[in-house]
Amino acid sequence: VVCGIVTVLPGPLLPVMAQVFGAEAPGSTLLCQSELLAALRYQDKNAEAEAQYRVFLPVAVRVLGPEDAETLRARACHADVLLHLHKADEAAREYQTLLTAQEHVHGPEHEDALATCHQMALCLREQGKITEALPYARRALAGRLKALGKDHPDTQAAQELVNDLTKLAAKA
């Protein structure tokens, strides 16, 4: 697995891969670039990741397609990075684009779509849009209850979010 190695090896390995396989080779260079971007995100290097996602995503959409699994994963990571950088307006647009594609590819009750609903609710909460956030949070909760059961950590997180948003809505 070349990409697993790429994320831990020092030096400019990606340019070498781009030279050998091509800058936009879907099975090697683009996949490894996506892995490197995810590594930046997990290292909390969000500003760097955000700048690189802006370059990577248009290429992924063009080469892999807007509904390719790797494109969707990169779009989700980009939206998460934007949210961590408190760019909630941009994150909300990215989450909405992602959710539309996920619903088309997997259906509205797929775990990826439910996770995006949860993230969208968090994003809208950060913007102070509590009444807009609640339907997304409730959808994530309902889907997770059905698919995962009430004791699953994702379901519990969704329940906590619904409770939090409900309290905030009551105060407004």
Tab-separated table of C-alpha atoms in Angstrom:
chain	number	residue	atom	x	y	z
A	1	VAL	CA	0.000	0.000	0.000
A	2	VAL	CA	1.976	2.958	-1.298
A	3	CYS	CA	-0.306	5.632	0.116
A	4	GLY	CA	-0.020	4.358	3.672
A	5	ILE	CA	3.739	4.780	3.366
A	6	VAL	CA	3.456	8.211	1.766
A	7	THR	CA	1.799	9.716	4.822
A	8	VAL	CA	4.736	8.831	7.067
A	9	LEU	CA	7.759	9.186	4.790
A	10	PRO	CA	9.585	12.515	4.859
A	11	GLY	CA	10.485	14.478	1.772
A	12	PRO	CA	8.784	15.453	-1.435
A	13	LEU	CA	7.490	12.005	-2.468
A	14	LEU	CA	4.318	13.308	-4.102
A	15	PRO	CA	6.203	15.245	-6.826
A	16	VAL	CA	8.165	12.078	-7.615
A	17	MET	CA	4.927	10.111	-7.913
A	18	ALA	CA	3.471	12.832	-10.119
A	19	GLN	CA	6.522	12.614	-12.371
A	20	VAL	CA	6.404	8.807	-12.560
A	21	PHE	CA	2.643	8.210	-12.772
A	22	GLY	CA	1.362	11.608	-13.905
A	23	ALA	CA	0.069	14.516	-11.862
A	24	GLU	CA	-3.541	13.391	-12.169
A	25	ALA	CA	-3.216	9.595	-12.123
A	26	PRO	CA	-6.374	8.465	-10.311
A	27	GLY	CA	-5.089	5.241	-8.761
A	28	SER	CA	-1.818	6.569	-7.463
A	29	THR	CA	-1.029	10.269	-7.416
A	30	LEU	CA	-4.531	11.598	-6.688
A	31	LEU	CA	-5.232	8.931	-4.083
A	32	CYS	CA	-1.943	9.643	-2.317
A	33	GLN	CA	-2.535	13.374	-2.484
A	34	SER	CA	-5.913	12.814	-0.848
A	35	GLU	CA	-4.255	10.739	1.886
A	36	LEU	CA	-1.700	13.481	2.500
A	37	LEU	CA	-4.460	16.068	2.789
A	38	ALA	CA	-6.293	13.883	5.301
A	39	ALA	CA	-3.045	13.568	7.264
A	40	LEU	CA	-2.728	17.367	7.388
A	41	ARG	CA	-6.266	17.551	8.721
A	42	TYR	CA	-5.596	14.977	11.429
A	43	GLN	CA	-2.401	16.819	12.387
A	44	ASP	CA	-4.537	19.923	12.937
A	45	LYS	CA	-2.806	21.752	10.070
A	46	ASN	CA	-6.163	23.013	8.876
A	47	ALA	CA	-5.036	26.205	7.140
A	48	GLU	CA	-2.539	24.284	5.027
A	49	ALA	CA	-5.054	21.538	4.304
A	50	GLU	CA	-7.735	24.056	3.347
A	51	ALA	CA	-5.481	25.749	0.788
A	52	GLN	CA	-4.513	22.407	-0.725
A	53	TYR	CA	-8.098	21.111	-0.815
A	54	ARG	CA	-9.020	24.152	-2.928
A	55	VAL	CA	-6.502	22.967	-5.517
A	56	PHE	CA	-7.205	19.244	-5.168
A	57	LEU	CA	-11.019	19.205	-5.298
A	58	PRO	CA	-11.478	20.674	-8.799
A	59	VAL	CA	-8.977	18.143	-10.140
A	60	ALA	CA	-10.712	15.274	-8.317
A	61	VAL	CA	-14.098	16.364	-9.677
A	62	ARG	CA	-12.728	16.608	-13.219
A	63	VAL	CA	-10.673	13.390	-13.196
A	64	LEU	CA	-12.599	11.103	-10.857
A	65	GLY	CA	-16.060	12.628	-11.142
A	66	PRO	CA	-18.196	14.592	-8.672
A	67	GLU	CA	-19.764	11.451	-7.166
A	68	ASP	CA	-16.636	9.292	-6.928
A	69	ALA	CA	-16.016	7.909	-3.427
A	70	GLU	CA	-12.623	9.622	-3.167
A	71	THR	CA	-14.062	12.955	-4.329
A	72	LEU	CA	-16.852	12.691	-1.754
A	73	ARG	CA	-14.362	11.833	0.997
A	74	ALA	CA	-12.191	14.797	0.053
A	75	ARG	CA	-15.226	17.095	-0.034
A	76	ALA	CA	-16.245	15.919	3.467
A	77	CYS	CA	-12.730	16.517	4.787
A	78	HIS	CA	-12.635	19.954	3.166
A	79	ALA	CA	-15.938	20.906	4.758
A	80	ASP	CA	-14.693	19.697	8.153
A	81	VAL	CA	-11.516	21.766	7.752
A	82	LEU	CA	-13.560	24.842	6.853
A	83	LEU	CA	-15.723	24.328	9.938
A	84	HIS	CA	-12.636	23.988	12.157
A	85	LEU	CA	-11.337	27.240	10.674
A	86	HIS	CA	-14.669	28.912	11.583
A	87	LYS	CA	-15.550	29.451	7.921
A	88	ALA	CA	-19.065	28.228	8.555
A	89	ASP	CA	-20.682	29.817	5.485
A	90	GLU	CA	-18.258	28.055	3.148
A	91	ALA	CA	-18.501	24.839	5.156
A	92	ALA	CA	-22.307	24.875	4.890
A	93	ARG	CA	-22.121	25.224	1.095
A	94	GLU	CA	-19.614	22.351	0.928
A	95	TYR	CA	-21.730	20.155	3.221
A	96	GLN	CA	-24.839	20.846	1.112
A	97	THR	CA	-23.022	19.921	-2.110
A	98	LEU	CA	-21.714	16.794	-0.403
A	99	LEU	CA	-25.113	15.812	0.990
A	100	THR	CA	-26.787	16.181	-2.409
A	101	ALA	CA	-24.179	13.905	-4.001
A	102	GLN	CA	-24.330	11.358	-1.162
A	103	GLU	CA	-28.115	11.167	-1.361
A	104	HIS	CA	-27.885	10.622	-5.119
A	105	VAL	CA	-25.196	7.949	-4.851
A	106	HIS	CA	-26.145	6.127	-1.644
A	107	GLY	CA	-29.633	7.263	-0.689
A	108	PRO	CA	-30.816	9.571	2.117
A	109	GLU	CA	-30.453	7.014	4.934
A	110	HIS	CA	-26.859	6.002	4.209
A	111	GLU	CA	-24.466	6.540	7.130
A	112	ASP	CA	-22.357	8.985	5.105
A	113	ALA	CA	-25.417	11.149	4.411
A	114	LEU	CA	-26.402	10.957	8.083
A	115	ALA	CA	-22.880	11.976	9.142
A	116	THR	CA	-23.075	14.948	6.787
A	117	CYS	CA	-26.459	15.912	8.266
A	118	HIS	CA	-24.846	15.856	11.709
A	119	GLN	CA	-21.960	18.030	10.511
A	120	MET	CA	-24.354	20.410	8.753
A	121	ALA	CA	-26.279	20.809	12.018
A	122	LEU	CA	-23.034	21.627	13.838
A	123	CYS	CA	-22.157	24.124	11.136
A	124	LEU	CA	-25.535	25.833	11.283
A	125	ARG	CA	-25.343	25.914	15.087
A	126	GLU	CA	-22.015	27.736	14.814
A	127	GLN	CA	-23.749	30.294	12.593
A	128	GLY	CA	-26.517	30.710	15.159
A	129	LYS	CA	-29.088	29.184	12.782
A	130	ILE	CA	-30.664	26.907	15.366
A	131	THR	CA	-34.046	26.397	13.692
A	132	GLU	CA	-32.288	25.468	10.432
A	133	ALA	CA	-29.922	23.105	12.263
A	134	LEU	CA	-32.607	21.124	14.092
A	135	PRO	CA	-34.032	19.243	11.055
A	136	TYR	CA	-30.551	18.073	10.055
A	137	ALA	CA	-29.779	16.956	13.598
A	138	ARG	CA	-33.121	15.173	13.925
A	139	ARG	CA	-32.614	13.431	10.595
A	140	ALA	CA	-29.154	12.232	11.687
A	141	LEU	CA	-30.587	10.994	14.984
A	142	ALA	CA	-33.533	9.173	13.406
A	143	GLY	CA	-31.341	7.469	10.833
A	144	ARG	CA	-28.715	6.478	13.373
A	145	LEU	CA	-31.318	5.120	15.796
A	146	LYS	CA	-32.703	2.963	13.007
A	147	ALA	CA	-29.355	1.780	11.654
A	148	LEU	CA	-27.134	1.679	14.733
A	149	GLY	CA	-29.371	1.545	17.793
A	150	LYS	CA	-29.579	3.875	20.767
A	151	ASP	CA	-26.333	2.751	22.424
A	152	HIS	CA	-23.978	3.435	19.508
A	153	PRO	CA	-21.610	6.396	20.088
A	154	ASP	CA	-22.714	8.082	16.826
A	155	THR	CA	-26.357	7.821	17.885
A	156	GLN	CA	-25.534	9.207	21.314
A	157	ALA	CA	-23.656	12.131	19.743
A	158	ALA	CA	-26.673	12.826	17.526
A	159	GLN	CA	-28.979	12.702	20.559
A	160	GLU	CA	-26.747	15.165	22.439
A	161	LEU	CA	-26.793	17.520	19.464
A	162	VAL	CA	-30.596	17.381	19.188
A	163	ASN	CA	-30.890	18.027	22.937
A	164	ASP	CA	-28.478	20.959	22.737
A	165	LEU	CA	-30.223	22.514	19.743
A	166	THR	CA	-33.650	22.020	21.336
A	167	LYS	CA	-32.497	23.882	24.456
A	168	LEU	CA	-31.021	26.679	22.359
A	169	ALA	CA	-34.232	26.958	20.320
A	170	ALA	CA	-36.299	27.202	23.515
A	171	LYS	CA	-34.145	30.117	24.725
A	172	ALA	CA	-34.546	32.039	21.473
